[in-house]
Amino acid sequence: MGRLDRARKTLNVRSRKLTGEPAARVTASYLGARYALESLGGKMYVSYLLEKDSSMYPNSVRHPSLNLNHQNFVPAPPQYSDFTGYHHVPGISNDPHHSQTGSWNAAYPAPREEWPPYGPGTGPSPANPGQISFTPPDFSPVQPPGLLPPSINSSVGQLSPDSQRRNPYDWMRRSAPPSNSGGKTRTKDKYRVVYTDHQRLELEKEFHYSRYITIRRKAELATALSLSERQAITYTSLTWFLTLSEVKIWFQNRRAKERKLNKKKMQQPQATSTTTPTPPSSALPNTAAMVTSSSVGLVSSSMPMTIKEEY
DNA sequence: TTGTGTTTTACGACCTCC
DNA sequence: GGAGGTCGTAAAACACAA
């Protein structure tokens, strides 16, 4: 039994157990070509960023030019030596800092061992009969320059370590927009979607620049991610947009996650102090640090804060 | 293969700020 | 009143041990 089938079964069983009614099928209502994005190494580096979180970004600040013109944005804050290995996927926005090379820098640390190796042949073939063929009417083969790495459409497993570790078709198991997304309720079709690795990666990157996001960046991210997805994915009649609200919610959830992690760390300081020496600044509700638009001041994320937006 | 624990989306309640 | 914050929680998706 394939993982997808198993997931379906498990889901149905568990949902019935919990709710007494058939599970709302969200997953696998379509199968797309997300492996291209997968090959970007998205999840791997999202996870890596998460792992590195506090130590990697002790002050996790957005560049001071955040609320200045984005034209002034300088990529890779120099204080993060190991951040330089990371680059935004080009085309994520028009920002210079988001328009760098899209390839994964070899300077990025070695992959984590817990990412299981996989072979390119372990997944279903592209011609898997269980899959839907994708002939998007709105898909344009013309790729905006710099939007995605040129190899995005080439063979899988060449772009990142991730691509060599994960089944290139793993993403197919994950949820996608339901074909009949009429409404979003907890019992209907679209209760929850799983963001693509690419989307999560970009959100994570943004989060590591700043724990709070401006309206402008929110809009840019939402647009860019959706655009990137549409450019990279060839699924039919299903466009998956990250809305402003979704970006907002994602940031809220991400902050909550960070608070939770910080809380956990505070409860076991010895265990972490020996392994991950952190600079003094991270002793604060560390990664809670953020930067408001025009300063580099740190503010605890435990403090509710409203960011004044720039327009 | 299955049961179970964890993580990830999404939402509601409530709050503050403008 | 609207936007966006935290907090708590539901439930889907996922990971993994048995």
PDB file of C-alpha atoms in Angstrom, chain A residues 30-199:
ATOM      1  CA  TYR A  30      -4.892  16.608  -7.153  1.00  0.00           C
ATOM      2  CA  LEU A  31      -1.400  15.725  -7.980  1.00  0.00           C
ATOM      3  CA  GLY A  32       0.853  18.303  -9.357  1.00  0.00           C
ATOM      4  CA  ALA A  33       4.412  18.793 -10.289  1.00  0.00           C
ATOM      5  CA  ARG A  34       5.653  20.088  -7.015  1.00  0.00           C
ATOM      6  CA  TYR A  35       8.757  18.052  -7.102  1.00  0.00           C
ATOM      7  CA  ALA A  36      10.304  20.880  -8.967  1.00  0.00           C
ATOM      8  CA  LEU A  37       9.882  23.020  -5.937  1.00  0.00           C
ATOM      9  CA  GLU A  38      10.865  20.183  -3.734  1.00  0.00           C
ATOM     10  CA  SER A  39      14.098  20.044  -5.565  1.00  0.00           C
ATOM     11  CA  LEU A  40      14.791  23.518  -4.408  1.00  0.00           C
ATOM     12  CA  GLY A  41      15.463  22.009  -1.073  1.00  0.00           C
ATOM     13  CA  GLY A  42      12.692  23.885   0.539  1.00  0.00           C
ATOM     14  CA  LYS A  43      11.699  21.781   3.443  1.00  0.00           C
ATOM     15  CA  MET A  44      15.186  20.776   4.196  1.00  0.00           C
ATOM     16  CA  TYR A  45      16.304  24.278   4.679  1.00  0.00           C
ATOM     17  CA  VAL A  46      13.197  25.336   6.412  1.00  0.00           C
ATOM     18  CA  SER A  47      13.904  22.640   8.893  1.00  0.00           C
ATOM     19  CA  TYR A  48      17.465  23.636   9.040  1.00  0.00           C
ATOM     20  CA  LEU A  49      16.559  27.195   9.724  1.00  0.00           C
ATOM     21  CA  LEU A  50      14.249  26.052  12.411  1.00  0.00           C
ATOM     22  CA  GLU A  51      16.949  24.012  13.972  1.00  0.00           C
ATOM     23  CA  LYS A  52      19.391  26.793  13.788  1.00  0.00           C
ATOM     24  CA  ASP A  53      16.845  29.283  14.801  1.00  0.00           C
ATOM     25  CA  SER A  54      18.149  30.924  17.888  1.00  0.00           C
ATOM     26  CA  SER A  55      21.782  30.267  17.402  1.00  0.00           C
ATOM     27  CA  MET A  56      21.786  31.152  13.800  1.00  0.00           C
ATOM     28  CA  TYR A  57      19.882  34.329  14.210  1.00  0.00           C
ATOM     29  CA  PRO A  58      20.536  35.447  17.711  1.00  0.00           C
ATOM     30  CA  ASN A  59      19.141  38.824  17.036  1.00  0.00           C
ATOM     31  CA  SER A  60      17.191  37.819  14.085  1.00  0.00           C
ATOM     32  CA  VAL A  61      16.738  41.228  12.838  1.00  0.00           C
ATOM     33  CA  ARG A  62      15.462  42.462   9.682  1.00  0.00           C
ATOM     34  CA  HIS A  63      17.730  44.695   7.882  1.00  0.00           C
ATOM     35  CA  PRO A  64      17.469  48.264   9.102  1.00  0.00           C
ATOM     36  CA  SER A  65      16.211  49.278   5.763  1.00  0.00           C
ATOM     37  CA  LEU A  66      13.110  47.249   6.273  1.00  0.00           C
ATOM     38  CA  ASN A  67      10.845  50.160   6.421  1.00  0.00           C
ATOM     39  CA  LEU A  68      12.927  52.222   4.229  1.00  0.00           C
ATOM     40  CA  ASN A  69      12.917  51.678   0.604  1.00  0.00           C
ATOM     41  CA  HIS A  70      13.324  48.112  -0.291  1.00  0.00           C
ATOM     42  CA  GLN A  71      15.700  49.222  -2.908  1.00  0.00           C
ATOM     43  CA  ASN A  72      18.078  49.831  -0.087  1.00  0.00           C
ATOM     44  CA  PHE A  73      17.783  46.405   1.243  1.00  0.00           C
ATOM     45  CA  VAL A  74      21.034  44.602   1.684  1.00  0.00           C
ATOM     46  CA  PRO A  75      20.848  40.853   1.598  1.00  0.00           C
ATOM     47  CA  ALA A  76      22.386  38.682   4.193  1.00  0.00           C
ATOM     48  CA  PRO A  77      23.042  40.834   7.190  1.00  0.00           C
ATOM     49  CA  PRO A  78      26.749  40.697   7.719  1.00  0.00           C
ATOM     50  CA  GLN A  79      26.461  39.761  11.343  1.00  0.00           C
ATOM     51  CA  TYR A  80      25.154  36.382  10.371  1.00  0.00           C
ATOM     52  CA  SER A  81      28.125  34.703   8.963  1.00  0.00           C
ATOM     53  CA  ASP A  82      26.351  31.545   8.193  1.00  0.00           C
ATOM     54  CA  PHE A  83      23.444  33.322   6.705  1.00  0.00           C
ATOM     55  CA  THR A  84      25.363  34.188   3.629  1.00  0.00           C
ATOM     56  CA  GLY A  85      24.956  30.750   2.314  1.00  0.00           C
ATOM     57  CA  TYR A  86      21.370  31.299   1.927  1.00  0.00           C
ATOM     58  CA  HIS A  87      19.692  33.121  -0.851  1.00  0.00           C
ATOM     59  CA  HIS A  88      16.189  34.004  -1.551  1.00  0.00           C
ATOM     60  CA  VAL A  89      14.623  32.412  -4.480  1.00  0.00           C
ATOM     61  CA  PRO A  90      14.858  34.947  -7.186  1.00  0.00           C
ATOM     62  CA  GLY A  91      11.704  36.557  -8.185  1.00  0.00           C
ATOM     63  CA  ILE A  92      10.221  36.409  -4.786  1.00  0.00           C
ATOM     64  CA  SER A  93       9.825  40.059  -5.076  1.00  0.00           C
ATOM     65  CA  ASN A  94      11.286  42.950  -6.796  1.00  0.00           C
ATOM     66  CA  ASP A  95      13.485  43.682  -3.928  1.00  0.00           C
ATOM     67  CA  PRO A  96      17.152  43.506  -4.551  1.00  0.00           C
ATOM     68  CA  HIS A  97      17.447  41.402  -1.468  1.00  0.00           C
ATOM     69  CA  HIS A  98      15.011  39.021  -2.929  1.00  0.00           C
ATOM     70  CA  SER A  99      16.485  38.995  -6.320  1.00  0.00           C
ATOM     71  CA  GLN A 100      19.641  37.182  -5.757  1.00  0.00           C
ATOM     72  CA  THR A 101      20.725  33.996  -7.246  1.00  0.00           C
ATOM     73  CA  GLY A 102      18.305  31.252  -6.630  1.00  0.00           C
ATOM     74  CA  SER A 103      20.666  28.385  -6.374  1.00  0.00           C
ATOM     75  CA  TRP A 104      21.476  26.827  -3.091  1.00  0.00           C
ATOM     76  CA  ASN A 105      24.783  27.926  -1.944  1.00  0.00           C
ATOM     77  CA  ALA A 106      27.255  25.211  -1.373  1.00  0.00           C
ATOM     78  CA  ALA A 107      28.351  27.039   1.711  1.00  0.00           C
ATOM     79  CA  TYR A 108      25.204  25.923   3.373  1.00  0.00           C
ATOM     80  CA  PRO A 109      25.835  23.447   6.127  1.00  0.00           C
ATOM     81  CA  ALA A 110      25.657  19.785   5.553  1.00  0.00           C
ATOM     82  CA  PRO A 111      22.246  18.237   5.586  1.00  0.00           C
ATOM     83  CA  ARG A 112      20.873  16.841   8.745  1.00  0.00           C
ATOM     84  CA  GLU A 113      21.278  13.176   9.191  1.00  0.00           C
ATOM     85  CA  GLU A 114      17.697  12.588  10.155  1.00  0.00           C
ATOM     86  CA  TRP A 115      16.600  13.392   6.667  1.00  0.00           C
ATOM     87  CA  PRO A 116      16.324   9.973   5.279  1.00  0.00           C
ATOM     88  CA  PRO A 117      18.018   9.264   2.049  1.00  0.00           C
ATOM     89  CA  TYR A 118      15.910   8.337  -0.831  1.00  0.00           C
ATOM     90  CA  GLY A 119      16.441   7.309  -4.310  1.00  0.00           C
ATOM     91  CA  PRO A 120      14.901   8.930  -7.274  1.00  0.00           C
ATOM     92  CA  GLY A 121      13.257   5.758  -8.210  1.00  0.00           C
ATOM     93  CA  THR A 122      11.338   5.155  -5.049  1.00  0.00           C
ATOM     94  CA  GLY A 123       8.402   7.284  -5.863  1.00  0.00           C
ATOM     95  CA  PRO A 124       5.736   6.823  -8.370  1.00  0.00           C
ATOM     96  CA  SER A 125       6.686   7.588 -11.844  1.00  0.00           C
ATOM     97  CA  PRO A 126       5.467  10.730 -13.454  1.00  0.00           C
ATOM     98  CA  ALA A 127       3.285   8.518 -15.462  1.00  0.00           C
ATOM     99  CA  ASN A 128       1.692   7.127 -12.394  1.00  0.00           C
ATOM    100  CA  PRO A 129      -1.816   6.234 -13.349  1.00  0.00           C
ATOM    101  CA  GLY A 130      -3.035   7.490 -10.052  1.00  0.00           C
ATOM    102  CA  GLN A 131      -2.014  10.927 -10.895  1.00  0.00           C
ATOM    103  CA  ILE A 132      -3.839  13.576 -12.646  1.00  0.00           C
ATOM    104  CA  SER A 133      -2.383  15.007 -15.712  1.00  0.00           C
ATOM    105  CA  PHE A 134      -1.828  18.670 -15.640  1.00  0.00           C
ATOM    106  CA  THR A 135      -2.483  20.860 -18.507  1.00  0.00           C
ATOM    107  CA  PRO A 136      -3.104  24.198 -16.978  1.00  0.00           C
ATOM    108  CA  PRO A 137      -4.772  26.531 -19.293  1.00  0.00           C
ATOM    109  CA  ASP A 138      -3.111  29.471 -17.723  1.00  0.00           C
ATOM    110  CA  PHE A 139       0.299  27.997 -17.448  1.00  0.00           C
ATOM    111  CA  SER A 140       2.826  29.816 -19.445  1.00  0.00           C
ATOM    112  CA  PRO A 141       6.039  28.134 -20.404  1.00  0.00           C
ATOM    113  CA  VAL A 142       7.628  31.492 -20.573  1.00  0.00           C
ATOM    114  CA  GLN A 143       9.459  31.928 -17.368  1.00  0.00           C
ATOM    115  CA  PRO A 144      10.222  35.359 -16.155  1.00  0.00           C
ATOM    116  CA  PRO A 145      13.929  35.853 -15.921  1.00  0.00           C
ATOM    117  CA  GLY A 146      15.238  34.971 -12.574  1.00  0.00           C
ATOM    118  CA  LEU A 147      11.986  33.799 -11.209  1.00  0.00           C
ATOM    119  CA  LEU A 148      13.151  30.290 -10.662  1.00  0.00           C
ATOM    120  CA  PRO A 149      16.350  28.490 -11.260  1.00  0.00           C
ATOM    121  CA  PRO A 150      16.606  27.272 -14.803  1.00  0.00           C
ATOM    122  CA  SER A 151      16.809  23.744 -13.613  1.00  0.00           C
ATOM    123  CA  ILE A 152      13.440  23.969 -12.014  1.00  0.00           C
ATOM    124  CA  ASN A 153      11.991  22.071 -14.855  1.00  0.00           C
ATOM    125  CA  SER A 154      14.853  19.765 -15.385  1.00  0.00           C
ATOM    126  CA  SER A 155      15.577  16.495 -13.781  1.00  0.00           C
ATOM    127  CA  VAL A 156      15.008  16.133 -10.119  1.00  0.00           C
ATOM    128  CA  GLY A 157      17.742  15.797  -7.630  1.00  0.00           C
ATOM    129  CA  GLN A 158      20.307  18.211  -8.814  1.00  0.00           C
ATOM    130  CA  LEU A 159      19.603  21.366  -7.038  1.00  0.00           C
ATOM    131  CA  SER A 160      20.006  20.651  -3.422  1.00  0.00           C
ATOM    132  CA  PRO A 161      20.974  18.017  -0.956  1.00  0.00           C
ATOM    133  CA  ASP A 162      17.362  17.808  -0.164  1.00  0.00           C
ATOM    134  CA  SER A 163      16.522  16.718  -3.587  1.00  0.00           C
ATOM    135  CA  GLN A 164      18.691  13.740  -3.116  1.00  0.00           C
ATOM    136  CA  ARG A 165      17.204  12.754   0.136  1.00  0.00           C
ATOM    137  CA  ARG A 166      13.568  13.040  -0.296  1.00  0.00           C
ATOM    138  CA  ASN A 167      11.398  11.303  -2.668  1.00  0.00           C
ATOM    139  CA  PRO A 168      10.872  13.763  -5.428  1.00  0.00           C
ATOM    140  CA  TYR A 169       7.246  12.854  -5.400  1.00  0.00           C
ATOM    141  CA  ASP A 170       6.797  13.143  -1.718  1.00  0.00           C
ATOM    142  CA  TRP A 171       4.973  16.346  -2.114  1.00  0.00           C
ATOM    143  CA  MET A 172       2.238  14.545  -3.938  1.00  0.00           C
ATOM    144  CA  ARG A 173       1.130  13.072  -0.705  1.00  0.00           C
ATOM    145  CA  ARG A 174       0.560  16.437   0.727  1.00  0.00           C
ATOM    146  CA  SER A 175      -2.534  18.345   0.520  1.00  0.00           C
ATOM    147  CA  ALA A 176      -3.434  20.721  -2.136  1.00  0.00           C
ATOM    148  CA  PRO A 177      -6.301  22.984  -2.810  1.00  0.00           C
ATOM    149  CA  PRO A 178      -9.429  20.976  -3.162  1.00  0.00           C
ATOM    150  CA  SER A 179     -10.876  20.901  -6.573  1.00  0.00           C
ATOM    151  CA  ASN A 180     -14.111  22.223  -5.246  1.00  0.00           C
ATOM    152  CA  SER A 181     -12.982  24.760  -2.768  1.00  0.00           C
ATOM    153  CA  GLY A 182     -16.350  26.215  -2.238  1.00  0.00           C
ATOM    154  CA  GLY A 183     -15.826  27.145   1.347  1.00  0.00           C
ATOM    155  CA  LYS A 184     -13.406  26.879   4.170  1.00  0.00           C
ATOM    156  CA  THR A 185     -14.903  25.228   7.130  1.00  0.00           C
ATOM    157  CA  ARG A 186     -13.706  22.689   9.560  1.00  0.00           C
ATOM    158  CA  THR A 187     -15.922  20.023   8.200  1.00  0.00           C
ATOM    159  CA  LYS A 188     -15.916  20.779   4.537  1.00  0.00           C
ATOM    160  CA  ASP A 189     -13.385  20.189   1.899  1.00  0.00           C
ATOM    161  CA  LYS A 190     -10.872  22.836   2.599  1.00  0.00           C
ATOM    162  CA  TYR A 191     -10.175  22.765   6.197  1.00  0.00           C
ATOM    163  CA  ARG A 192      -6.470  23.051   5.972  1.00  0.00           C
ATOM    164  CA  VAL A 193      -3.954  23.004   3.242  1.00  0.00           C
ATOM    165  CA  VAL A 194      -0.299  22.267   3.516  1.00  0.00           C
ATOM    166  CA  TYR A 195       1.874  24.957   2.186  1.00  0.00           C
ATOM    167  CA  THR A 196       4.472  23.941  -0.263  1.00  0.00           C
ATOM    168  CA  ASP A 197       8.030  23.720   0.854  1.00  0.00           C
ATOM    169  CA  HIS A 198       8.799  26.636  -1.315  1.00  0.00           C
ATOM    170  CA  GLN A 199       6.181  28.756   0.335  1.00  0.00           C
TER     171      GLN A 199
END
